[in-house]
Structures are given as C-alpha cells and as structure tokens.
Tab-separated table of N, CA, C and O in Angstrom:
chain	number	residue	atom	x	y	z
L	28	MET	N	5.750	0.497	21.689
L	28	MET	CA	4.664	-0.392	22.108
L	28	MET	C	5.309	-1.550	22.872
L	28	MET	O	6.373	-2.095	22.504
L	29	THR	N	4.688	-1.999	23.946
L	29	THR	CA	5.256	-3.066	24.714
L	29	THR	C	4.954	-4.411	24.013
L	29	THR	O	4.149	-4.531	23.149
L	30	ARG	N	5.652	-5.442	24.500
L	30	ARG	CA	5.481	-6.771	23.987
L	30	ARG	C	4.015	-7.240	24.278
L	30	ARG	O	3.460	-7.957	23.513
L	31	ARG	N	3.500	-6.902	25.463
L	31	ARG	CA	2.152	-7.296	25.854
L	31	ARG	C	1.110	-6.730	24.872
L	31	ARG	O	0.189	-7.412	24.512
L	32	GLY	N	1.308	-5.530	24.437
L	32	GLY	CA	0.329	-4.942	23.516
L	32	GLY	C	0.346	-5.564	22.192
L	32	GLY	O	-0.671	-5.807	21.531
L	33	THR	N	1.524	-6.005	21.719
L	33	THR	CA	1.658	-6.743	20.467
L	33	THR	C	0.986	-8.087	20.576
L	33	THR	O	0.329	-8.557	19.599
L	34	THR	N	1.188	-8.749	21.687
L	34	THR	CA	0.457	-10.112	21.876
L	34	THR	C	-1.054	-9.923	21.874
L	34	THR	O	-1.706	-10.729	21.246
L	35	ARG	N	-1.496	-8.920	22.483
L	35	ARG	CA	-2.898	-8.655	22.599
L	35	ARG	C	-3.468	-8.375	21.159
L	35	ARG	O	-4.483	-8.888	20.769
L	36	GLU	N	-2.726	-7.536	20.416
L	36	GLU	CA	-3.225	-7.256	18.976
L	36	GLU	C	-3.232	-8.466	18.114
L	36	GLU	O	-4.059	-8.693	17.349
L	37	ARG	N	-2.117	-9.336	18.244
L	37	ARG	CA	-2.139	-10.554	17.523
L	37	ARG	C	-3.253	-11.468	17.874
L	37	ARG	O	-3.848	-12.087	16.963
L	38	SER	N	-3.569	-11.556	19.135
L	38	SER	CA	-4.721	-12.432	19.588
L	38	SER	C	-6.064	-11.902	19.043
L	38	SER	O	-6.910	-12.637	18.565
L	39	LEU	N	-6.198	-10.650	19.098
L	39	LEU	CA	-7.455	-10.022	18.582
L	39	LEU	C	-7.535	-10.189	17.048
L	39	LEU	O	-8.632	-10.438	16.504
L	40	ALA	N	-6.436	-10.070	16.377
L	40	ALA	CA	-6.414	-10.288	14.917
L	40	ALA	C	-6.816	-11.737	14.580
L	40	ALA	O	-7.577	-11.964	13.668
L	41	LEU	N	-6.274	-12.658	15.356
L	41	LEU	CA	-6.665	-14.087	15.018
L	41	LEU	C	-8.112	-14.343	15.394
L	41	LEU	O	-8.764	-15.143	14.656
L	42	PHE	N	-8.614	-13.753	16.409
L	42	PHE	CA	-10.039	-13.883	16.763
L	42	PHE	C	-10.894	-13.365	15.605
L	42	PHE	O	-11.874	-14.012	15.183
L	43	ALA	N	-10.565	-12.157	15.092
L	43	ALA	CA	-11.300	-11.553	14.000
L	43	ALA	C	-11.200	-12.413	12.708
L	43	ALA	O	-12.199	-12.559	12.043
L	44	LEU	N	-10.029	-12.957	12.509
L	44	LEU	CA	-9.841	-13.837	11.325
L	44	LEU	C	-10.762	-15.109	11.483
L	44	LEU	O	-11.409	-15.546	10.507
L	45	GLY	N	-10.826	-15.586	12.695
L	45	GLY	CA	-11.658	-16.805	12.909
L	45	GLY	C	-13.130	-16.485	12.654
L	45	GLY	O	-13.884	-17.270	12.094
L	46	LEU	N	-13.549	-15.322	13.151
L	46	LEU	CA	-14.936	-14.962	12.876
L	46	LEU	C	-15.224	-14.774	11.369
L	46	LEU	O	-16.275	-15.161	10.895
L	47	LEU	N	-14.261	-14.205	10.693
L	47	LEU	CA	-14.431	-13.968	9.237
L	47	LEU	C	-14.511	-15.263	8.419
L	47	LEU	O	-15.316	-15.435	7.628
L	48	ILE	N	-13.476	-16.149	8.668
L	48	ILE	CA	-13.463	-17.375	7.823
L	48	ILE	C	-14.513	-18.367	8.079
L	48	ILE	O	-14.839	-19.230	7.276
L	49	PHE	N	-15.182	-18.299	9.281
L	49	PHE	CA	-16.243	-19.233	9.582
L	49	PHE	C	-17.649	-18.545	9.633
L	49	PHE	O	-18.547	-19.001	10.185
L	50	ASN	N	-17.719	-17.397	9.012
L	50	ASN	CA	-18.973	-16.665	8.909
L	50	ASN	C	-19.872	-17.159	7.753
L	50	ASN	O	-19.361	-17.422	6.706
L	51	PRO	N	-21.089	-17.330	7.956
L	51	PRO	CA	-21.971	-17.930	6.989
L	51	PRO	C	-21.922	-17.200	5.560
L	51	PRO	O	-21.959	-17.880	4.573
L	52	PRO	N	-21.785	-15.863	5.489
L	52	PRO	CA	-21.685	-15.328	4.139
L	52	PRO	C	-20.493	-15.848	3.401
L	52	PRO	O	-20.591	-16.134	2.158
L	53	LEU	N	-19.395	-16.012	4.042
L	53	LEU	CA	-18.224	-16.519	3.341
L	53	LEU	C	-18.365	-18.029	3.133
L	53	LEU	O	-17.971	-18.576	2.007
L	54	LEU	N	-19.002	-18.750	4.027
L	54	LEU	CA	-19.184	-20.209	3.813
L	54	LEU	C	-20.189	-20.451	2.680
L	54	LEU	O	-20.008	-21.433	1.942
L	55	SER	N	-21.108	-19.511	2.420
L	55	SER	CA	-22.011	-19.750	1.313
L	55	SER	C	-21.297	-19.655	-0.077
L	55	SER	O	-21.825	-20.181	-1.039
L	56	LEU	N	-20.163	-19.022	-0.083
L	56	LEU	CA	-19.422	-18.950	-1.340
L	56	LEU	C	-18.907	-20.297	-1.693
L	56	LEU	O	-18.790	-20.651	-2.923
L	57	PHE	N	-18.679	-21.120	-0.798
L	57	PHE	CA	-18.148	-22.512	-1.023
L	57	PHE	C	-19.185	-23.552	-0.991
L	57	PHE	O	-18.914	-24.730	-1.194
L	58	SER	N	-20.426	-23.198	-0.845
L	58	SER	CA	-21.569	-24.181	-0.836
L	58	SER	C	-22.019	-24.428	-2.241
L	58	SER	O	-23.103	-23.955	-2.633
L	59	THR	N	-21.232	-25.172	-2.980
L	59	THR	CA	-21.561	-25.464	-4.400
L	59	THR	C	-21.634	-27.003	-4.559
L	59	THR	O	-21.316	-27.743	-3.620
L	60	ASP	N	-21.979	-27.419	-5.759
L	60	ASP	CA	-22.052	-28.846	-5.989
L	60	ASP	C	-20.724	-29.504	-6.423
L	60	ASP	O	-20.701	-30.669	-6.693
L	61	GLY	N	-19.700	-28.688	-6.483
L	61	GLY	CA	-18.406	-29.177	-6.914
L	61	GLY	C	-17.688	-30.068	-5.924
L	61	GLY	O	-18.080	-30.083	-4.745
L	62	PHE	N	-16.694	-30.779	-6.400
L	62	PHE	CA	-15.927	-31.638	-5.517
L	62	PHE	C	-14.448	-31.435	-5.776
L	62	PHE	O	-13.994	-31.073	-6.873
L	63	ILE	N	-13.648	-31.540	-4.706
L	63	ILE	CA	-12.179	-31.595	-4.805
L	63	ILE	C	-11.815	-32.947	-4.317
L	63	ILE	O	-11.910	-33.291	-3.138
L	64	GLY	N	-11.355	-33.756	-5.288
L	64	GLY	CA	-11.141	-35.192	-4.945
L	64	GLY	C	-12.446	-35.818	-4.728
L	64	GLY	O	-13.324	-35.730	-5.520
L	65	ASP	N	-12.635	-36.402	-3.563
L	65	ASP	CA	-13.934	-37.030	-3.165
L	65	ASP	C	-14.694	-36.197	-2.192
L	65	ASP	O	-15.709	-36.614	-1.734
L	66	PHE	N	-14.202	-34.985	-1.869
L	66	PHE	CA	-14.840	-34.196	-0.853
L	66	PHE	C	-15.511	-33.016	-1.482
L	66	PHE	O	-15.084	-32.343	-2.378
L	67	PRO	N	-16.695	-32.704	-0.994
L	67	PRO	CA	-17.465	-31.488	-1.438
L	67	PRO	C	-16.568	-30.252	-1.078
L	67	PRO	O	-15.869	-30.233	-0.176
L	68	ILE	N	-16.700	-29.233	-1.894
L	68	ILE	CA	-15.913	-28.045	-1.787
L	68	ILE	C	-16.032	-27.449	-0.412
L	68	ILE	O	-15.107	-26.976	0.273
L	69	LEU	N	-17.295	-27.364	0.108
L	69	LEU	CA	-17.557	-26.735	1.424
L	69	LEU	C	-16.769	-27.493	2.506
L	69	LEU	O	-16.162	-26.901	3.405
L	70	TYR	N	-16.832	-28.815	2.525
L	70	TYR	CA	-16.099	-29.623	3.571
L	70	TYR	C	-14.589	-29.422	3.398
L	70	TYR	O	-13.935	-29.245	4.430
L	71	PHE	N	-14.104	-29.374	2.176
L	71	PHE	CA	-12.689	-29.142	1.940
L	71	PHE	C	-12.299	-27.769	2.497
L	71	PHE	O	-11.240	-27.643	3.181
L	72	TYR	N	-13.102	-26.742	2.248
L	72	TYR	CA	-12.818	-25.385	2.725
L	72	TYR	C	-12.816	-25.406	4.332
L	72	TYR	O	-11.921	-24.839	4.959
L	73	LEU	N	-13.857	-25.980	4.916
L	73	LEU	CA	-13.982	-25.952	6.357
L	73	LEU	C	-12.753	-26.617	6.991
L	73	LEU	O	-12.159	-26.036	7.939
L	74	PHE	N	-12.409	-27.824	6.574
L	74	PHE	CA	-11.323	-28.531	7.218
L	74	PHE	C	-9.972	-27.800	6.905
L	74	PHE	O	-9.061	-27.762	7.776
L	75	SER	N	-9.779	-27.266	5.721
L	75	SER	CA	-8.533	-26.578	5.416
L	75	SER	C	-8.441	-25.294	6.208
L	75	SER	O	-7.376	-24.992	6.746
L	76	ALA	N	-9.500	-24.532	6.287
L	76	ALA	CA	-9.515	-23.263	7.043
L	76	ALA	C	-9.276	-23.554	8.517
L	76	ALA	O	-8.530	-22.845	9.192
L	77	TRP	N	-9.923	-24.645	9.033
L	77	TRP	CA	-9.755	-24.994	10.448
L	77	TRP	C	-8.345	-25.334	10.757
L	77	TRP	O	-7.750	-24.939	11.721
L	78	ALA	N	-7.756	-26.201	9.884
L	78	ALA	CA	-6.344	-26.609	10.096
L	78	ALA	C	-5.399	-25.383	10.001
L	78	ALA	O	-4.467	-25.264	10.803
L	79	ALA	N	-5.603	-24.479	9.046
L	79	ALA	CA	-4.758	-23.318	8.908
L	79	ALA	C	-4.887	-22.438	10.157
L	79	ALA	O	-3.971	-21.817	10.621
L	80	PHE	N	-6.158	-22.310	10.638
L	80	PHE	CA	-6.369	-21.484	11.831
L	80	PHE	C	-5.656	-22.051	13.011
L	80	PHE	O	-5.049	-21.305	13.817
L	81	ILE	N	-5.724	-23.373	13.225
L	81	ILE	CA	-4.988	-24.021	14.319
L	81	ILE	C	-3.494	-23.808	14.196
L	81	ILE	O	-2.798	-23.536	15.196
L	82	VAL	N	-2.971	-23.900	12.994
L	82	VAL	CA	-1.536	-23.648	12.773
L	82	VAL	C	-1.164	-22.221	13.195
L	82	VAL	O	-0.201	-22.026	13.817
L	83	LEU	N	-2.007	-21.293	12.752
L	83	LEU	CA	-1.757	-19.942	13.084
L	83	LEU	C	-1.795	-19.698	14.596
L	83	LEU	O	-0.948	-18.929	15.222
L	84	LEU	N	-2.742	-20.307	15.315
L	84	LEU	CA	-2.790	-20.146	16.757
L	84	LEU	C	-1.589	-20.816	17.408
L	84	LEU	O	-1.055	-20.237	18.342
L	85	PHE	N	-1.183	-21.950	16.897
L	85	PHE	CA	0.039	-22.617	17.410
L	85	PHE	C	1.258	-21.740	17.218
L	85	PHE	O	2.068	-21.611	18.167
L	86	LEU	N	1.394	-21.121	16.037
L	86	LEU	CA	2.543	-20.298	15.785
L	86	LEU	C	2.539	-19.063	16.674
L	86	LEU	O	3.564	-18.604	17.139
L	87	SER	N	1.376	-18.547	16.910
L	87	SER	CA	1.220	-17.361	17.792
L	87	SER	C	1.626	-17.673	19.200
L	87	SER	O	2.368	-16.972	19.866
L	88	ALA	N	1.155	-18.858	19.695
L	88	ALA	CA	1.491	-19.244	21.044
L	88	ALA	C	2.875	-19.660	21.172
L	88	ALA	O	3.592	-19.388	22.091
L	89	GLY	N	3.409	-20.377	20.084
L	89	GLY	CA	4.776	-20.789	20.128
L	89	GLY	C	5.709	-19.686	20.084
L	89	GLY	O	6.794	-19.726	20.676
L	90	TRP	N	5.404	-18.605	19.408
L	90	TRP	CA	6.287	-17.438	19.326
L	90	TRP	C	6.418	-16.826	20.718
L	90	TRP	O	7.536	-16.519	21.111
L	91	ARG	N	5.335	-16.763	21.435
L	91	ARG	CA	5.437	-16.088	22.778
L	91	ARG	C	6.259	-17.063	23.700
L	91	ARG	O	7.079	-16.542	24.461
L	92	THR	N	6.067	-18.377	23.572
L	92	THR	CA	6.846	-19.294	24.382
L	92	THR	C	8.305	-19.230	24.036
L	92	THR	O	9.170	-19.227	24.974
L	93	ALA	N	8.637	-19.178	22.724
L	93	ALA	CA	10.003	-19.060	22.406
L	93	ALA	C	10.672	-17.864	22.868
L	93	ALA	O	11.851	-17.834	23.300
L	94	VAL	N	9.986	-16.715	22.867
L	94	VAL	CA	10.537	-15.449	23.353
L	94	VAL	C	10.760	-15.540	24.869
L	94	VAL	O	11.847	-15.124	25.344
L	95	ARG	N	9.827	-16.128	25.527
L	95	ARG	CA	9.974	-16.281	27.015
L	95	ARG	C	11.202	-17.146	27.344
L	95	ARG	O	11.970	-16.877	28.248
L	96	ARG	N	11.319	-18.302	26.615
L	96	ARG	CA	12.433	-19.168	26.833
L	96	ARG	C	13.794	-18.527	26.552
L	96	ARG	O	14.756	-18.672	27.292
L	97	GLN	N	13.817	-17.784	25.466
L	97	GLN	CA	15.082	-17.051	25.099
L	97	GLN	C	15.461	-16.035	26.167
L	97	GLN	O	16.553	-15.897	26.566
L	98	ARG	N	14.439	-15.299	26.673
L	98	ARG	CA	14.729	-14.386	27.761
L	98	ARG	C	15.168	-15.021	29.013
L	98	ARG	O	16.137	-14.533	29.689
L	99	ALA	N	14.624	-16.159	29.375
L	99	ALA	CA	15.062	-16.914	30.539
L	99	ALA	C	16.506	-17.451	30.363
L	99	ALA	O	17.271	-17.383	31.257
L	100	ARG	N	16.857	-17.878	29.124
L	100	ARG	CA	18.240	-18.306	28.841
L	100	ARG	C	19.138	-17.153	28.967
L	100	ARG	O	20.292	-17.305	29.505
L	101	ASP	N	18.788	-16.040	28.450
L	101	ASP	CA	19.657	-14.828	28.500
L	101	ASP	C	19.839	-14.400	29.929
L	101	ASP	O	20.940	-13.992	30.338
L	102	ALA	N	18.792	-14.511	30.743
L	102	ALA	CA	18.910	-14.083	32.151
L	102	ALA	C	19.824	-15.083	32.939
L	102	ALA	O	20.649	-14.670	33.693
L	103	ARG	N	19.681	-16.376	32.613
L	103	ARG	CA	20.555	-17.355	33.239
L	103	ARG	C	22.025	-17.192	32.808
L	103	ARG	O	22.931	-17.332	33.639
L	104	ALA	N	22.203	-16.919	31.581
L	104	ALA	CA	23.616	-16.706	31.069
L	104	ALA	C	24.208	-15.494	31.758
L	104	ALA	O	25.377	-15.509	32.083
L	105	GLY	N	23.401	-14.472	31.918
L	105	GLY	CA	23.940	-13.260	32.652
L	105	GLY	C	24.235	-13.542	34.041
L	105	GLY	O	25.269	-13.058	34.578
L	106	ASP	N	23.488	-14.433	34.739
L	106	ASP	CA	23.733	-14.784	36.139
L	106	ASP	C	24.956	-15.627	36.221
L	106	ASP	O	25.744	-15.532	37.170
L	107	ASP	N	25.173	-16.529	35.276
L	107	ASP	CA	26.362	-17.424	35.261
L	107	ASP	C	27.657	-16.604	35.021
L	107	ASP	O	28.687	-17.014	35.485
L	108	MET	N	27.585	-15.500	34.331
L	108	MET	CA	28.729	-14.715	34.032
L	108	MET	C	29.050	-13.677	35.170
L	108	MET	O	30.025	-12.985	35.163
L	109	GLY	N	28.205	-13.690	36.176
L	109	GLY	CA	28.468	-12.847	37.337
L	109	GLY	C	27.945	-11.447	37.158
L	109	GLY	O	28.433	-10.536	37.735
L	110	LEU	N	27.080	-11.229	36.177
L	110	LEU	CA	26.499	-9.884	35.916
L	110	LEU	C	25.416	-9.529	36.955
L	110	LEU	O	24.679	-10.145	37.417
C-alpha cells in the first residue's frame, strides 16, 4: 500500500471517530446530573473529547509533515554527497 493510501485511511478513521464521539446517542450517556469538579459531566466529556480529537488531528498532520521533512532532508543529503 502506498503512503497516500495510508494517509487517506487515517483521515477517514479520524472522521468516523469524530462522528462517533459527538453523536447524540453517545452524548446522551453523559447527560446526567453528576459533576466532575465544578463541571457537569456532559460538558467535561465534550471538552475532553474535543481536546483529544484536536490532538489526534495534530498528530496525524504532524506525522505527515515530519515524514515529508525527513524525505526532503534525505534527498538534500544525497545531493550533497554527489549521488
């Protein structure tokens, strides 16, 4: 499988995860009268899931950027060595 296919699959998986974690049936599980600290459980879940989702998106995008940078470094190193 090519690198592009892996990137596409990772993006689709993150999209599906986003649909799942912010779907009303799952949100209704956290819609209770309880509190975590001073925050209602639903709010705590929403902001925690949102933050975790953003971190996953960042890591996914950062991984691709790091791979591209490494390939560019390798290509420059090969040019510098006269290859």
